[in-house]
Short mmCIF file of C-alpha atoms in Angstrom, two decimals:
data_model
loop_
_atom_site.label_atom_id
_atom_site.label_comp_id
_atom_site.label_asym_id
_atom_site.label_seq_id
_atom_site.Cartn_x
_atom_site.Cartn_y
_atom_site.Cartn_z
CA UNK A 1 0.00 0.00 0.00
CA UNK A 2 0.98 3.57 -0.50
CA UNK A 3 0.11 5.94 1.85
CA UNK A 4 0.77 9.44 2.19
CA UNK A 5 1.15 10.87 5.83
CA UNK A 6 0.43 14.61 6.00
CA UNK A 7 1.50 16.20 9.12
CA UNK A 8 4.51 13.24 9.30
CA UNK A 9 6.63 15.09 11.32
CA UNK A 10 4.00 15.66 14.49
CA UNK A 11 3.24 14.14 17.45
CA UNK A 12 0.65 11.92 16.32
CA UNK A 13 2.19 11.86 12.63
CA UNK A 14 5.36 10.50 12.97
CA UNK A 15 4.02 7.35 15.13
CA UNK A 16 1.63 6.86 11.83
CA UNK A 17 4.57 6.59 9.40
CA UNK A 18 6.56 4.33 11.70
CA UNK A 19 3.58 1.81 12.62
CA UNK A 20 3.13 1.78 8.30
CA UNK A 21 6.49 1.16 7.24
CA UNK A 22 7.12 -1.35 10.61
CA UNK A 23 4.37 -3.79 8.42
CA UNK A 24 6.14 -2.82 4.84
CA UNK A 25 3.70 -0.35 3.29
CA UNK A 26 5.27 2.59 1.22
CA UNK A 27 4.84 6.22 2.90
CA UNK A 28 5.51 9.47 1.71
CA UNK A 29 5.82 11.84 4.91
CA UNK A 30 4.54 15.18 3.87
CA UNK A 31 4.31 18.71 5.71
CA UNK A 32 5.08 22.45 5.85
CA UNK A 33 8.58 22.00 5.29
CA UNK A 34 9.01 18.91 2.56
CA UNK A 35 12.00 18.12 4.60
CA UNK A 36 13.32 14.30 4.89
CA UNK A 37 12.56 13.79 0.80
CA UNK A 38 9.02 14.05 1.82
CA UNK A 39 6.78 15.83 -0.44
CA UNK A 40 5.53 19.92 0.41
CA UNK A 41 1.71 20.17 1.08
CA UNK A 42 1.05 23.26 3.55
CA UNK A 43 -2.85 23.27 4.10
CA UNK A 44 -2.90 26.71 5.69
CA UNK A 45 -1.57 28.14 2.31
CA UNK A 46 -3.67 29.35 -0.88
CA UNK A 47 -2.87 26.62 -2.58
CA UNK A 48 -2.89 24.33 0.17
CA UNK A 49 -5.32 22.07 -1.03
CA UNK A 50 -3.51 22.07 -4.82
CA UNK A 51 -0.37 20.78 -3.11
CA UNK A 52 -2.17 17.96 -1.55
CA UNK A 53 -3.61 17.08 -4.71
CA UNK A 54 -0.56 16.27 -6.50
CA UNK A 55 0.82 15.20 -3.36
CA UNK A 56 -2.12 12.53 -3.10
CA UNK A 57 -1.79 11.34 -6.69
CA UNK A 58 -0.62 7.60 -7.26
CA UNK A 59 -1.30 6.55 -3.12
CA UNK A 60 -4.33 4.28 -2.20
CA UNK A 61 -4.76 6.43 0.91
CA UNK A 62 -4.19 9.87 2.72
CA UNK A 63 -3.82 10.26 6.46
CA UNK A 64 -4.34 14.07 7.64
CA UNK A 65 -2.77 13.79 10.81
CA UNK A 66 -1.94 18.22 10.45
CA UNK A 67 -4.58 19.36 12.57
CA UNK A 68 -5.58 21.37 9.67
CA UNK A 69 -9.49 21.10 9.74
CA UNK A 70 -10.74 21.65 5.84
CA UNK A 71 -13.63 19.38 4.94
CA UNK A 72 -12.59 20.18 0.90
CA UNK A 73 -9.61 18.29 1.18
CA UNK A 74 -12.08 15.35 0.89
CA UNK A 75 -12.77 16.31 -3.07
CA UNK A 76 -8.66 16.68 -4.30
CA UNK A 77 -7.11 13.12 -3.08
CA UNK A 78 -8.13 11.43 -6.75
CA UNK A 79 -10.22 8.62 -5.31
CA UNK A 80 -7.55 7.68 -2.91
CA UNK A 81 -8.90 7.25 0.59
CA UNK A 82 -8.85 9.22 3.48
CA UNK A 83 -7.99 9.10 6.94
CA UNK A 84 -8.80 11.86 9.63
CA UNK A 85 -7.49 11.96 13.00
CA UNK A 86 -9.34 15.18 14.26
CA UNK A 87 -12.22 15.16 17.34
CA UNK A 88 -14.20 18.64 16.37
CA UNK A 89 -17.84 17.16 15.90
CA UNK A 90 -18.34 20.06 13.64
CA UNK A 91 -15.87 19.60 11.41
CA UNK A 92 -16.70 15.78 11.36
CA UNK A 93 -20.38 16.61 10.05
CA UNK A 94 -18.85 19.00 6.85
CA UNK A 95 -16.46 16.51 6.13
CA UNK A 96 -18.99 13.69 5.80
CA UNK A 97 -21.41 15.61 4.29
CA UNK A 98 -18.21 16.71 1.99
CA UNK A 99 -16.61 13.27 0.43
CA UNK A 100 -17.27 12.46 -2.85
CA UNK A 101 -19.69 9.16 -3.50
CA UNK A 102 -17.51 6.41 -4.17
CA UNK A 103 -14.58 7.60 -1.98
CA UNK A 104 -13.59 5.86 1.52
CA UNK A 105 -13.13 7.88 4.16
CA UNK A 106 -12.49 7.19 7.97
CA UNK A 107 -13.97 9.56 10.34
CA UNK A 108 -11.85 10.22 13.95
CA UNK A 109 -9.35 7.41 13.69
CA UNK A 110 -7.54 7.85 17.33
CA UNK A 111 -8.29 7.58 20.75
CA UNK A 112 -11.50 9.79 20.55
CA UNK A 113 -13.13 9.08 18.55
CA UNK A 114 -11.58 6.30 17.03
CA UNK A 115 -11.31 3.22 20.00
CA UNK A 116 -14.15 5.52 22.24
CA UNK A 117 -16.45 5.02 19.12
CA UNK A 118 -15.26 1.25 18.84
CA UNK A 119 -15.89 0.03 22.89
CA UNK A 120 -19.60 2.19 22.47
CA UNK A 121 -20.43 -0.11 19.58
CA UNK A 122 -18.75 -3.04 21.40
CA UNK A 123 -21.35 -2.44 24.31
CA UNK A 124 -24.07 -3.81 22.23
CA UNK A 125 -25.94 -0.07 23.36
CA UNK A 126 -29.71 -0.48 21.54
CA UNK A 127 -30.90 2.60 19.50
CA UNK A 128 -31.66 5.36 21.71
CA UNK A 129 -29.72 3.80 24.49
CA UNK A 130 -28.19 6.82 26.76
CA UNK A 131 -23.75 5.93 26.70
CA UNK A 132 -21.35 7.37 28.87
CA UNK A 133 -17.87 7.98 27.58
CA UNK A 134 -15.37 9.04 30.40
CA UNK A 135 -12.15 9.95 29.17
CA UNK A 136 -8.90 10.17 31.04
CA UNK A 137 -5.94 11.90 28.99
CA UNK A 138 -2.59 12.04 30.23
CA UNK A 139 -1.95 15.33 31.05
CA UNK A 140 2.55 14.30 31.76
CA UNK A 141 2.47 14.21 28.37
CA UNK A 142 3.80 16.36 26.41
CA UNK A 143 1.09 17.05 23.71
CA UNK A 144 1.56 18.15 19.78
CA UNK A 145 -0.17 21.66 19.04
CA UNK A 146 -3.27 20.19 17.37
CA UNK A 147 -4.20 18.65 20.36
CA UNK A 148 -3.14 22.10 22.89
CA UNK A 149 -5.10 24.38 19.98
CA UNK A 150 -8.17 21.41 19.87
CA UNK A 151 -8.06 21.45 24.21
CA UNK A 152 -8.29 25.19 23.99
CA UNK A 153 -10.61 25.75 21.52
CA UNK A 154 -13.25 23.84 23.79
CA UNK A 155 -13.34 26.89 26.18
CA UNK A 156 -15.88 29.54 26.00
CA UNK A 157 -17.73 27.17 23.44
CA UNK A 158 -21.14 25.21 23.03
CA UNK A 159 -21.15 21.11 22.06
CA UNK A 160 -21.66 20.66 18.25
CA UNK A 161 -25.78 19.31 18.17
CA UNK A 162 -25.63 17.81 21.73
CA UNK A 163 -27.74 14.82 21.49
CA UNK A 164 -30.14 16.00 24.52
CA UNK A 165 -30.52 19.51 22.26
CA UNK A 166 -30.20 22.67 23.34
CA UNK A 167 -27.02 25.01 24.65
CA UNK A 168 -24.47 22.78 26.43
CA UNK A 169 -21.41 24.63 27.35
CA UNK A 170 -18.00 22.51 26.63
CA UNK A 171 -15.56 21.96 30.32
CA UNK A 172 -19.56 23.13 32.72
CA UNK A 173 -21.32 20.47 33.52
CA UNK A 174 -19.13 17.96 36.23
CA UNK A 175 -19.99 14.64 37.01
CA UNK A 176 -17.68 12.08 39.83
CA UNK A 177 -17.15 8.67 37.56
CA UNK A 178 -15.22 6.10 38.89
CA UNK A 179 -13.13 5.15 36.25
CA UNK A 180 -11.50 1.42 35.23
CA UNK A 181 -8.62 2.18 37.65
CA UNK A 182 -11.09 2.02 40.29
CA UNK A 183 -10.38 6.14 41.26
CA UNK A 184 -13.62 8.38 41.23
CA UNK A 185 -12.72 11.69 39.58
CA UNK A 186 -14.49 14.82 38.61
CA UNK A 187 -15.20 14.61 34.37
CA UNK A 188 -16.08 17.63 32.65
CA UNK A 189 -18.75 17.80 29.95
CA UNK A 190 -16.59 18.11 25.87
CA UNK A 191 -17.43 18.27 22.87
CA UNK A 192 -15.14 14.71 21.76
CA UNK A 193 -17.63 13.67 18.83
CA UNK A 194 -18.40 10.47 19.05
CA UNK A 195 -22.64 11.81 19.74
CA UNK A 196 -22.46 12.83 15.83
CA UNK A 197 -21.05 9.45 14.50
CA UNK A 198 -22.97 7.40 16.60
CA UNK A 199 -26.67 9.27 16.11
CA UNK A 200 -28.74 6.31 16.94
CA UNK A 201 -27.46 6.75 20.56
CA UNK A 202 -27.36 9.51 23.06
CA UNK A 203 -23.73 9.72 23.88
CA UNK A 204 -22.68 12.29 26.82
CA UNK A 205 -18.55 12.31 26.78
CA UNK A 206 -16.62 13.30 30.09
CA UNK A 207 -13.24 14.44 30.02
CA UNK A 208 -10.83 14.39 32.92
CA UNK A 209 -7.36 14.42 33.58
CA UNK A 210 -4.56 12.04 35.07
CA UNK A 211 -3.17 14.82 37.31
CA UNK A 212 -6.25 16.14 39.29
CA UNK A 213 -4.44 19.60 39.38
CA UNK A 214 -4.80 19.80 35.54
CA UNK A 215 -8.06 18.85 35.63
CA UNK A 216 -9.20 21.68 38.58
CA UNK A 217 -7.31 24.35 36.13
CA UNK A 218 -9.39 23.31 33.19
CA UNK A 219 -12.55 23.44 35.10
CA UNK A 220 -11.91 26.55 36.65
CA UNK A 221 -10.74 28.16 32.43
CA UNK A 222 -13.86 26.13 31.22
CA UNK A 223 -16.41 28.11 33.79
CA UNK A 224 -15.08 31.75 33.42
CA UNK A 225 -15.76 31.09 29.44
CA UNK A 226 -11.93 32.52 28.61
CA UNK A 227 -7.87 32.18 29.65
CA UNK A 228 -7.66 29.40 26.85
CA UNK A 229 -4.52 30.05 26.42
CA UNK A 230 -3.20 29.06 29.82
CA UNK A 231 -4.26 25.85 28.94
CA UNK A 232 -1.17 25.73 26.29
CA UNK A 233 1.04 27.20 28.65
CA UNK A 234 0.84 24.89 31.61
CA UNK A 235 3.61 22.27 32.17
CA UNK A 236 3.49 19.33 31.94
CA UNK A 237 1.84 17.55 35.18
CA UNK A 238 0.88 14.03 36.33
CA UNK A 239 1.37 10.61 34.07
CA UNK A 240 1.05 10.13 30.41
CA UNK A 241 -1.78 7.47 31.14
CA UNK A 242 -5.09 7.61 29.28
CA UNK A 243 -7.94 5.82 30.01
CA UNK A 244 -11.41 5.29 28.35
CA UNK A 245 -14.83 3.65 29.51
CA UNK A 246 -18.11 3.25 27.73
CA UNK A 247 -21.24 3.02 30.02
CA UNK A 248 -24.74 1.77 29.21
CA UNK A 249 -27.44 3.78 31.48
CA UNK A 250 -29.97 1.26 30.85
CA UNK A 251 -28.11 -1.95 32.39
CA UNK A 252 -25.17 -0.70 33.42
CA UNK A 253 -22.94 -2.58 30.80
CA UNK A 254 -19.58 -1.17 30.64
CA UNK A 255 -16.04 -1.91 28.54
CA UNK A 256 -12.84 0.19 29.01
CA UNK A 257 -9.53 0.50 27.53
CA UNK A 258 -6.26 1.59 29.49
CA UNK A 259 -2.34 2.58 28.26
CA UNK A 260 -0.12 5.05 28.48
CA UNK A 261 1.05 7.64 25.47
CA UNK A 262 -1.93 9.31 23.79
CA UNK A 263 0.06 10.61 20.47
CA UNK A 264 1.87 7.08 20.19
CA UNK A 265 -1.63 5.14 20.69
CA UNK A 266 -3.41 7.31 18.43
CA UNK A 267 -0.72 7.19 15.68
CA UNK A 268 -0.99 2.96 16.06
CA UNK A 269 -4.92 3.25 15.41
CA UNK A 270 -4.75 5.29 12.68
CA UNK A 271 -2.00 3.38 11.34
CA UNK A 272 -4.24 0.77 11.62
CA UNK A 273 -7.15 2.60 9.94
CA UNK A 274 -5.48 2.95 6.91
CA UNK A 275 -4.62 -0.55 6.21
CA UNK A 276 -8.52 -1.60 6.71
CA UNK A 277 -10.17 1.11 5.39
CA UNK A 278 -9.18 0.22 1.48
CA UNK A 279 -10.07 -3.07 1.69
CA UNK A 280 -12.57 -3.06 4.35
CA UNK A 281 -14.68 -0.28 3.33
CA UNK A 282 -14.45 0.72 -0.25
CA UNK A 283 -16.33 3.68 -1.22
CA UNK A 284 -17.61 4.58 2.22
CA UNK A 285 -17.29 6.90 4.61
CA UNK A 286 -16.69 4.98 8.08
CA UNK A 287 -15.80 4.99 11.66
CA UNK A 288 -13.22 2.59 13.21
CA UNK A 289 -15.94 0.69 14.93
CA UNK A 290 -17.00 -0.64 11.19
CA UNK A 291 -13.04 -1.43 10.44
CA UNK A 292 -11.59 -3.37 13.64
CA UNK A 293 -13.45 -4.87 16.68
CA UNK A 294 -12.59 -3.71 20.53
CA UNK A 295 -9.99 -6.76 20.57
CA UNK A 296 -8.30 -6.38 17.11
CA UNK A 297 -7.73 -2.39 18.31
CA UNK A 298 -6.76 -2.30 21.58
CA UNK A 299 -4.26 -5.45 20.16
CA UNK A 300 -3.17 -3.02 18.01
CA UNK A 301 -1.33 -0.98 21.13
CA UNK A 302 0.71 -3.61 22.13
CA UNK A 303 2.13 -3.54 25.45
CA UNK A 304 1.17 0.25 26.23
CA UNK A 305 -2.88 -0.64 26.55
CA UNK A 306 -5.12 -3.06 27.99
CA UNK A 307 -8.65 -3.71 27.97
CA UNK A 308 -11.86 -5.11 29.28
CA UNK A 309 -12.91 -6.32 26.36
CA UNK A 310 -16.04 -8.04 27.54
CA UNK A 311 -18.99 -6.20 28.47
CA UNK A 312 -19.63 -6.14 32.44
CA UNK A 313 -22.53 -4.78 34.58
CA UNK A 314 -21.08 -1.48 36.05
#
């Protein structure tokens, strides 16, 4: 397979073009710079979208692991397929709504969404069932700018068509959640899409930190509405662990996955997206849960992630 990795030289990017050529597929790294023989494609210039067309042509799949959110990107890749790692429910919507018939695309290929969306569908939730996602990121790590600029932009801001309607504020409402390291902490309410890929459920995501600390700042930044950008410029605290944990309201069934190194685990599953998603899923537009099942992913991680992989009663 061919594969072109744009944004190759990120945090998240960089694991993606090891984890492809590790299994022997041909990558072409490509950025801002071009540097390391890789090809230019800069999506924040004019012609942003013209470079990644010529960029594209000749590989059976692109992986946008820039951070750059541009749903038109979808229409220049010349029917090669296309990977995105991003977690803005908006910009999830436009791209669906934006890739051409007859042209695969993955939609959130991470940690969230990406395995969050695979353990909800791996809780065998019924249509209308009510899911809880609690998410646990690492905040020790040291996190690539998409991620900072995606953490920050959640302040001040309203969830993307909240699946209960109405005006939910991102980082307001708090809930306690014991969590699968057995630990109750206090979740914030965010916007981390998986509510607009799965719309046959009513999925309410949580977001908490590993270092409580972190998580007190964020709550405090998230309830004045503004000071984003101290989110960026807080060190590093706590571990680089991660956890996630899909809840059923209606019987309580629950699965969870655990590691350690958001950027490398998300680089491993999107990795991983791209070899399904040509032969998996030609000519649609999918979400990891319809490419890999809750074993086959969190396998994927190796020795940095575990999981309860069997659905339990809470």
């Amino acid at each position: 397979m061919r594969a072109l990795v744009v944004g190759a030289r990120g945090a998240v990017g960089r694991h993606v073009v090891d984890a492809l050529r590790s299994v022997g597929h041909d990558v072409t790294p490509a950025g801002r710079s071009g540097a390391d023989g890789g090809a230019l494609v800069d999506l924040t210039a004019s012609d942003g979208r013209d470079q990644l067309g010529r960029a594209a042509a000749g590989h059976d799949v692109v992986v946008n692991a820039s951070g750059i959110e541009d749903a038109r990107i979808a229409g220049v890749l010349g029917g090669a397929a296309l990977v995105d790692i991003s977690a803005s429910s908006s910009y999830l919507v436009g791209l669906r709504a934006a890739v051409p018939a007859g042209v695969s695309a993955v939609l959130g290929a991470g940690l969230v969404p990406g395995l969050s969306t695979v353990l909800i569908s791996a809780t065998g939730a019924r249509r209308g069932d009510e899911v809880d996602l609690a998410v646990m990121l690492g905040s020790g790590e040291k996190h690539g700018a998409a991620a900072v600029a995606w953490t920050e932009g959640l302040v001040g801001t309203a969830l993307h068509a909240p699946p209960e309607g109405g005006h939910v504020r991102n980082l307001h409402e708090r809930r306690r959640i014991v969590g699968p390291d057995g630990r109750r902490r206090t979740h914030l309410r965010a916007d981390l899409a998986d509510h607009v890929l799965r719309d046959d459920l009513v999925v309410r995501s949580w977001l908490t930190f590993s270092s409580a600390t972190a998580t007190a700042a964020v709550a405090i930044v998230g309830g004045l509405g503004r000071g984003r950008r101290l989110i960026g410029g807080a060190p590093p605290i706590g571990s680089d662990a991660w956890s996630l944990q899909a809840t059923v309201r209606r019987d309580g069934r629950q699965l969870a996955a655990v590691g350690s190194g958001q950027s490398r685990a998300t680089g491993l599953l999107t990795a991983l997206a791209a070899e399904r998603v040509v032969d998996v899923a030609p000519g649609r537009c999918v979400t990891m849960a319809d490419l890999v099942t809750a074993e086959e992913a969190v396998g994927a991680l190796g020795p940095t992630a575990t999981g309860s992989t069997t659905a339990q009663e809470a």
